[in-house]
Amino acid sequence: MQRRRVGASGLEVSRLGLGTMMWGAETDAETAAEVLAAFVDAGGTLVETADAYAEGAAQEVLGTLLAKVGRDRLVIAARCALPHGALGDGPARGALLTALDATLVRLGTDHVDLWQLPAFDPSIPLDETLSAVQVAVYQGKARYCGLVGPQGWQLATVAERARTLGPVAIPASAQVEYSLLHRAAEHELLPAAAHHGIGVLAWAPLGRGVLTGKYIGGTPADSRAASPTMAAYVEARRTERASRIVAAVMTAADGLGTTPLAIAMAWVRDRPGVASALVGARDARQLAASLAAEPVTLPAEIREALDDVSAVPQPA
């Protein structure tokens, strides 16, 4: 699997990343072990996790597997979530460092490679949040930092302020939802990231599963859309516009002799500024389908056609 630098930083990751949102919930420890082993065997390095996934269980499962696959073979991107309804407990220095320590305990490691912070909280001084990053890096608990879900102006504000405090506080990455169905990041976030040398980690590159074409004939019983806890998450992307885009993706897949998944993945993966596209495979079979996209490169005419059918008006 090819690797890329994350923005202008020295951090290198596989251009396909493995998300662990379902680990400890729909994906048990045994299945997670199979998925991680297959991912590493294919040359994958970037594994994304969060303290909010299954209330910490996802990180605990990952922690049990690090010794088996080799900690030094992985780039762990660990996300810190804002406590629900408690902005005052958000990216304050003490709360962040406490959350990081708890993550390290669950993972059974002494550091994370990329510490991803909540995007922005106006109730907490930005310098305080950035000072937590400095402490974590100087103590060796984090190698780089990133932001999750920032708006373009927020990313630019953080980057500009971080530069005045020292290089260790400058974000290396921004993790955002990005797919043919959801291109909002192109309006402000991607230009801001490019300007400041920040790499993009694209989550939900398959449009929350909709771009695979699995929902064309209805809702499969084993799909996320059939799950009481995930149905709303998927339904947000099942729109009339999405149907037109999925049809175009399927046409492209037929023309290239590949799958709709591979088409959708290749489109996101090779967008300017994207360092890695994150996939959340529930089992080894789903991961294999995503790995099959690795050699696929979209011809210019197909990429342009997909750009056109998925284009959204620029905000006024």
Tab-separated table of C-alpha atoms in Angstrom:
chain	number	residue	atom	x	y	z
A	1	MET	CA	0.000	0.000	0.000
A	2	GLN	CA	1.293	3.436	-0.890
A	3	ARG	CA	2.186	5.888	1.861
A	4	ARG	CA	1.964	9.636	2.034
A	5	ARG	CA	3.168	12.492	4.188
A	6	VAL	CA	0.499	14.187	6.269
A	7	GLY	CA	0.578	17.724	4.959
A	8	ALA	CA	3.937	19.424	5.433
A	9	SER	CA	4.777	17.345	8.506
A	10	GLY	CA	7.219	14.462	8.689
A	11	LEU	CA	4.452	12.025	9.635
A	12	GLU	CA	3.951	9.288	7.038
A	13	VAL	CA	0.804	7.160	6.815
A	14	SER	CA	-0.792	4.598	4.528
A	15	ARG	CA	-3.159	6.239	2.078
A	16	LEU	CA	-5.917	3.952	3.351
A	17	GLY	CA	-6.536	4.180	7.069
A	18	LEU	CA	-8.445	1.785	9.310
A	19	GLY	CA	-11.185	3.184	11.533
A	20	THR	CA	-12.205	1.367	14.707
A	21	MET	CA	-15.595	2.960	15.447
A	22	MET	CA	-17.408	-0.381	15.597
A	23	TRP	CA	-14.777	-2.254	17.616
A	24	GLY	CA	-16.027	-3.396	20.981
A	25	ALA	CA	-19.601	-3.028	19.724
A	26	GLU	CA	-20.565	-4.639	16.399
A	27	THR	CA	-17.015	-5.932	15.863
A	28	ASP	CA	-15.788	-8.275	18.593
A	29	ALA	CA	-12.157	-8.723	19.612
A	30	GLU	CA	-11.600	-11.846	17.517
A	31	THR	CA	-12.936	-10.220	14.357
A	32	ALA	CA	-10.983	-7.028	15.073
A	33	ALA	CA	-7.806	-9.110	15.302
A	34	GLU	CA	-8.485	-10.598	11.846
A	35	VAL	CA	-9.181	-7.158	10.377
A	36	LEU	CA	-6.069	-5.562	11.847
A	37	ALA	CA	-3.817	-8.441	10.792
A	38	ALA	CA	-5.116	-8.263	7.212
A	39	PHE	CA	-4.708	-4.486	7.162
A	40	VAL	CA	-1.101	-4.634	8.351
A	41	ASP	CA	-0.273	-7.517	6.000
A	42	ALA	CA	-1.508	-5.338	3.130
A	43	GLY	CA	0.884	-2.564	4.133
A	44	GLY	CA	-1.584	-0.452	6.081
A	45	THR	CA	-0.211	1.641	8.939
A	46	LEU	CA	-2.761	4.285	9.972
A	47	VAL	CA	-5.272	3.168	12.599
A	48	GLU	CA	-7.815	5.702	13.840
A	49	THR	CA	-9.514	5.355	17.205
A	50	ALA	CA	-11.327	7.487	19.763
A	51	ASP	CA	-12.183	7.428	23.428
A	52	ALA	CA	-15.866	7.764	22.469
A	53	TYR	CA	-15.961	4.592	20.375
A	54	ALA	CA	-17.957	2.033	22.360
A	55	GLU	CA	-17.223	4.141	25.451
A	56	GLY	CA	-13.534	3.288	25.308
A	57	ALA	CA	-13.941	-0.397	24.443
A	58	ALA	CA	-12.576	0.136	20.921
A	59	GLN	CA	-9.293	1.408	22.333
A	60	GLU	CA	-9.136	-1.466	24.793
A	61	VAL	CA	-9.583	-3.979	21.968
A	62	LEU	CA	-6.899	-2.246	19.915
A	63	GLY	CA	-4.614	-2.277	22.943
A	64	THR	CA	-4.840	-6.056	23.216
A	65	LEU	CA	-3.703	-6.394	19.599
A	66	LEU	CA	-0.715	-4.055	19.493
A	67	ALA	CA	1.792	-6.610	20.702
A	68	LYS	CA	0.515	-9.171	18.181
A	69	VAL	CA	0.956	-6.967	15.108
A	70	GLY	CA	3.844	-4.859	16.420
A	71	ARG	CA	3.324	-1.395	17.869
A	72	ASP	CA	6.087	0.044	15.692
A	73	ARG	CA	4.239	-1.016	12.527
A	74	LEU	CA	1.267	1.230	13.294
A	75	VAL	CA	0.547	4.940	13.249
A	76	ILE	CA	-2.128	5.416	15.888
A	77	ALA	CA	-4.380	8.436	15.488
A	78	ALA	CA	-6.313	8.812	18.730
A	79	ARG	CA	-9.233	11.202	18.912
A	80	CYS	CA	-10.351	12.992	22.043
A	81	ALA	CA	-14.090	13.686	22.072
A	82	LEU	CA	-15.838	16.588	23.741
A	83	PRO	CA	-17.991	15.371	26.640
A	84	HIS	CA	-21.629	15.600	25.579
A	85	GLY	CA	-23.306	18.698	26.898
A	86	ALA	CA	-20.208	19.799	28.803
A	87	LEU	CA	-18.366	22.348	26.722
A	88	GLY	CA	-16.716	23.678	29.842
A	89	ASP	CA	-15.029	20.300	30.235
A	90	GLY	CA	-13.836	20.326	26.638
A	91	PRO	CA	-10.373	21.233	25.359
A	92	ALA	CA	-9.101	22.661	28.640
A	93	ARG	CA	-5.535	21.649	29.455
A	94	GLY	CA	-6.390	19.440	32.423
A	95	ALA	CA	-9.282	17.673	30.724
A	96	LEU	CA	-7.270	17.014	27.579
A	97	LEU	CA	-4.210	15.642	29.351
A	98	THR	CA	-6.359	13.472	31.614
A	99	ALA	CA	-8.175	12.109	28.550
A	100	LEU	CA	-4.861	11.410	26.826
A	101	ASP	CA	-3.526	9.517	29.845
A	102	ALA	CA	-6.702	7.401	29.933
A	103	THR	CA	-6.320	6.656	26.220
A	104	LEU	CA	-2.729	5.525	26.710
A	105	VAL	CA	-3.811	3.194	29.507
A	106	ARG	CA	-6.546	1.650	27.344
A	107	LEU	CA	-4.149	1.235	24.426
A	108	GLY	CA	-1.346	-0.092	26.596
A	109	THR	CA	1.206	2.159	24.928
A	110	ASP	CA	3.327	5.098	26.021
A	111	HIS	CA	2.420	7.380	23.129
A	112	VAL	CA	0.073	8.042	20.252
A	113	ASP	CA	1.454	9.116	16.905
A	114	LEU	CA	-1.301	11.606	16.151
A	115	TRP	CA	-3.361	13.147	18.956
A	116	GLN	CA	-6.579	14.521	17.479
A	117	LEU	CA	-8.350	17.226	19.442
A	118	PRO	CA	-11.845	18.689	19.372
A	119	ALA	CA	-11.975	21.322	16.689
A	120	PHE	CA	-12.831	24.470	18.578
A	121	ASP	CA	-14.452	25.605	21.808
A	122	PRO	CA	-14.880	29.361	22.300
A	123	SER	CA	-15.304	28.862	26.048
A	124	ILE	CA	-11.687	27.693	26.406
A	125	PRO	CA	-8.724	29.971	25.562
A	126	LEU	CA	-6.986	28.638	22.489
A	127	ASP	CA	-3.574	29.082	24.095
A	128	GLU	CA	-4.641	26.738	26.880
A	129	THR	CA	-5.600	24.012	24.432
A	130	LEU	CA	-2.374	24.432	22.506
A	131	SER	CA	-0.347	24.358	25.713
A	132	ALA	CA	-1.766	20.891	26.370
A	133	VAL	CA	-0.372	19.820	22.999
A	134	GLN	CA	3.040	21.214	23.928
A	135	VAL	CA	3.008	19.343	27.242
A	136	ALA	CA	1.974	16.068	25.572
A	137	VAL	CA	4.662	16.335	22.883
A	138	TYR	CA	7.427	17.360	25.279
A	139	GLN	CA	6.493	14.471	27.603
A	140	GLY	CA	6.634	12.050	24.680
A	141	LYS	CA	2.951	11.090	24.940
A	142	ALA	CA	2.081	12.406	21.476
A	143	ARG	CA	4.210	12.816	18.365
A	144	TYR	CA	1.900	15.126	16.394
A	145	CYS	CA	-1.457	16.792	16.902
A	146	GLY	CA	-4.474	17.267	14.670
A	147	LEU	CA	-8.025	18.614	14.749
A	148	VAL	CA	-11.324	16.825	14.211
A	149	GLY	CA	-14.121	18.449	12.234
A	150	PRO	CA	-12.924	22.059	12.167
A	151	GLN	CA	-14.369	24.714	9.931
A	152	GLY	CA	-11.932	26.419	7.608
A	153	TRP	CA	-11.633	29.588	9.672
A	154	GLN	CA	-11.119	27.544	12.830
A	155	LEU	CA	-8.304	25.530	11.288
A	156	ALA	CA	-6.640	28.703	10.043
A	157	THR	CA	-6.990	30.393	13.433
A	158	VAL	CA	-5.441	27.439	15.252
A	159	ALA	CA	-2.608	27.132	12.734
A	160	GLU	CA	-1.731	30.828	12.891
A	161	ARG	CA	-1.769	30.940	16.674
A	162	ALA	CA	0.188	27.692	16.982
A	163	ARG	CA	3.004	29.090	14.860
A	164	THR	CA	3.587	31.829	17.420
A	165	LEU	CA	3.936	29.243	20.199
A	166	GLY	CA	6.346	26.864	18.504
A	167	PRO	CA	6.356	24.131	15.892
A	168	VAL	CA	5.154	21.292	18.136
A	169	ALA	CA	1.716	22.888	18.528
A	170	ILE	CA	1.061	23.283	14.798
A	171	PRO	CA	-1.619	20.794	13.678
A	172	ALA	CA	-0.416	18.222	11.175
A	173	SER	CA	-3.887	17.037	10.210
A	174	ALA	CA	-7.582	17.758	10.028
A	175	GLN	CA	-10.017	14.854	10.119
A	176	VAL	CA	-13.249	15.611	8.267
A	177	GLU	CA	-16.088	13.834	6.510
A	178	TYR	CA	-15.421	13.863	2.776
A	179	SER	CA	-16.973	11.878	-0.063
A	180	LEU	CA	-18.762	12.269	-3.366
A	181	LEU	CA	-21.928	12.709	-1.308
A	182	HIS	CA	-20.469	15.224	1.128
A	183	ARG	CA	-18.098	17.782	-0.377
A	184	ALA	CA	-18.626	20.634	2.075
A	185	ALA	CA	-14.960	20.493	3.087
A	186	GLU	CA	-14.006	21.856	-0.327
A	187	HIS	CA	-15.584	25.245	0.359
A	188	GLU	CA	-13.228	26.440	3.087
A	189	LEU	CA	-11.569	23.599	4.968
A	190	LEU	CA	-9.483	22.115	2.155
A	191	PRO	CA	-8.175	25.492	0.943
A	192	ALA	CA	-7.252	26.432	4.524
A	193	ALA	CA	-5.515	23.092	5.055
A	194	ALA	CA	-3.567	23.472	1.816
A	195	HIS	CA	-2.494	27.000	2.703
A	196	HIS	CA	-1.205	25.964	6.121
A	197	GLY	CA	0.392	22.677	5.063
A	198	ILE	CA	-2.108	20.534	6.960
A	199	GLY	CA	-3.014	17.065	5.691
A	200	VAL	CA	-6.607	15.850	5.486
A	201	LEU	CA	-7.830	12.536	6.876
A	202	ALA	CA	-11.125	11.804	5.122
A	203	TRP	CA	-13.669	9.828	7.103
A	204	ALA	CA	-16.792	8.212	5.597
A	205	PRO	CA	-15.227	8.227	2.088
A	206	LEU	CA	-17.935	5.772	1.001
A	207	GLY	CA	-20.743	8.159	1.923
A	208	ARG	CA	-21.547	6.139	5.058
A	209	GLY	CA	-21.852	3.055	2.862
A	210	VAL	CA	-24.333	4.539	0.395
A	211	LEU	CA	-21.774	4.836	-2.429
A	212	THR	CA	-21.193	1.075	-2.460
A	213	GLY	CA	-24.603	0.692	-4.086
A	214	LYS	CA	-25.835	-1.677	-1.391
A	215	TYR	CA	-28.965	0.410	-0.784
A	216	ILE	CA	-30.144	0.609	-4.392
A	217	GLY	CA	-32.756	-2.118	-3.934
A	218	GLY	CA	-33.657	-1.395	-0.339
A	219	THR	CA	-32.088	-1.837	3.082
A	220	PRO	CA	-30.126	-5.081	3.604
A	221	ALA	CA	-30.876	-6.682	6.953
A	222	ASP	CA	-27.188	-6.829	7.880
A	223	SER	CA	-26.433	-3.212	6.942
A	224	ARG	CA	-25.861	-0.231	9.201
A	225	ALA	CA	-29.068	1.340	7.921
A	226	ALA	CA	-30.948	-1.596	9.468
A	227	SER	CA	-29.297	-1.045	12.846
A	228	PRO	CA	-31.364	0.962	15.377
A	229	THR	CA	-28.230	2.783	16.525
A	230	MET	CA	-26.827	3.544	13.050
A	231	ALA	CA	-29.918	4.029	10.876
A	232	ALA	CA	-30.068	7.816	11.224
A	233	TYR	CA	-26.341	8.039	10.474
A	234	VAL	CA	-26.828	6.311	7.108
A	235	GLU	CA	-30.201	7.824	6.236
A	236	ALA	CA	-28.668	11.309	6.247
A	237	ARG	CA	-26.880	10.353	3.008
A	238	ARG	CA	-29.766	8.516	1.294
A	239	THR	CA	-31.177	11.370	-0.767
A	240	GLU	CA	-32.397	11.935	-4.322
A	241	ARG	CA	-29.075	13.606	-5.138
A	242	ALA	CA	-27.244	10.604	-3.716
A	243	SER	CA	-29.180	8.276	-6.026
A	244	ARG	CA	-27.919	10.170	-9.077
A	245	ILE	CA	-24.341	10.068	-7.814
A	246	VAL	CA	-24.515	6.360	-6.966
A	247	ALA	CA	-25.823	5.649	-10.481
A	248	ALA	CA	-22.826	7.500	-11.952
A	249	VAL	CA	-20.430	5.612	-9.680
A	250	MET	CA	-21.929	2.291	-10.737
A	251	THR	CA	-21.625	3.237	-14.406
A	252	ALA	CA	-17.969	4.118	-13.873
A	253	ALA	CA	-17.385	0.825	-12.071
A	254	ASP	CA	-18.896	-1.136	-14.961
A	255	GLY	CA	-16.718	0.733	-17.434
A	256	LEU	CA	-13.509	0.058	-15.504
A	257	GLY	CA	-14.369	-3.492	-14.488
A	258	THR	CA	-14.222	-2.751	-10.764
A	259	THR	CA	-16.613	-2.073	-7.892
A	260	PRO	CA	-18.553	1.070	-6.934
A	261	LEU	CA	-16.666	0.977	-3.640
A	262	ALA	CA	-13.320	1.162	-5.438
A	263	ILE	CA	-14.514	4.076	-7.577
A	264	ALA	CA	-15.780	6.070	-4.593
A	265	MET	CA	-12.658	5.313	-2.563
A	266	ALA	CA	-10.242	6.230	-5.355
A	267	TRP	CA	-12.053	9.533	-5.942
A	268	VAL	CA	-11.606	10.646	-2.316
A	269	ARG	CA	-8.174	9.133	-1.783
A	270	ASP	CA	-6.664	11.043	-4.685
A	271	ARG	CA	-8.236	14.430	-4.028
A	272	PRO	CA	-5.690	17.222	-3.478
A	273	GLY	CA	-4.600	17.464	0.140
A	274	VAL	CA	-5.968	14.093	1.267
A	275	ALA	CA	-3.311	12.119	3.125
A	276	SER	CA	-5.491	9.114	3.881
A	277	ALA	CA	-9.062	7.882	3.496
A	278	LEU	CA	-10.415	6.146	6.599
A	279	VAL	CA	-12.584	3.040	6.275
A	280	GLY	CA	-14.466	1.315	9.057
A	281	ALA	CA	-14.571	-2.339	8.067
A	282	ARG	CA	-16.747	-4.475	10.346
A	283	ASP	CA	-15.009	-7.680	9.296
A	284	ALA	CA	-12.218	-9.016	7.115
A	285	ARG	CA	-14.543	-9.374	4.126
A	286	GLN	CA	-15.421	-5.677	4.168
A	287	LEU	CA	-11.765	-4.752	4.590
A	288	ALA	CA	-10.797	-6.892	1.596
A	289	ALA	CA	-13.292	-4.960	-0.522
A	290	SER	CA	-11.672	-1.680	0.505
A	291	LEU	CA	-8.142	-2.988	-0.030
A	292	ALA	CA	-9.125	-3.965	-3.567
A	293	ALA	CA	-9.405	-0.242	-4.346
A	294	GLU	CA	-5.665	0.279	-3.792
A	295	PRO	CA	-4.558	-0.256	-7.428
A	296	VAL	CA	-7.510	1.662	-8.911
A	297	THR	CA	-6.739	5.045	-10.447
A	298	LEU	CA	-9.548	6.992	-12.092
A	299	PRO	CA	-9.016	8.200	-15.651
A	300	ALA	CA	-9.374	11.964	-16.007
A	301	GLU	CA	-12.651	11.763	-17.922
A	302	ILE	CA	-14.302	9.604	-15.271
A	303	ARG	CA	-13.034	11.809	-12.458
A	304	GLU	CA	-14.391	14.880	-14.242
A	305	ALA	CA	-17.769	13.208	-14.773
A	306	LEU	CA	-17.996	12.333	-11.086
A	307	ASP	CA	-16.944	15.856	-10.166
A	308	ASP	CA	-19.774	17.229	-12.289
A	309	VAL	CA	-22.539	14.938	-11.056
A	310	SER	CA	-21.607	15.482	-7.395
A	311	ALA	CA	-20.897	19.213	-7.607
A	312	VAL	CA	-22.607	21.425	-5.054
A	313	PRO	CA	-23.100	25.195	-5.338
A	314	GLN	CA	-20.510	27.326	-3.615
A	315	PRO	CA	-22.007	29.256	-0.691
A	316	ALA	CA	-22.822	32.873	-1.443
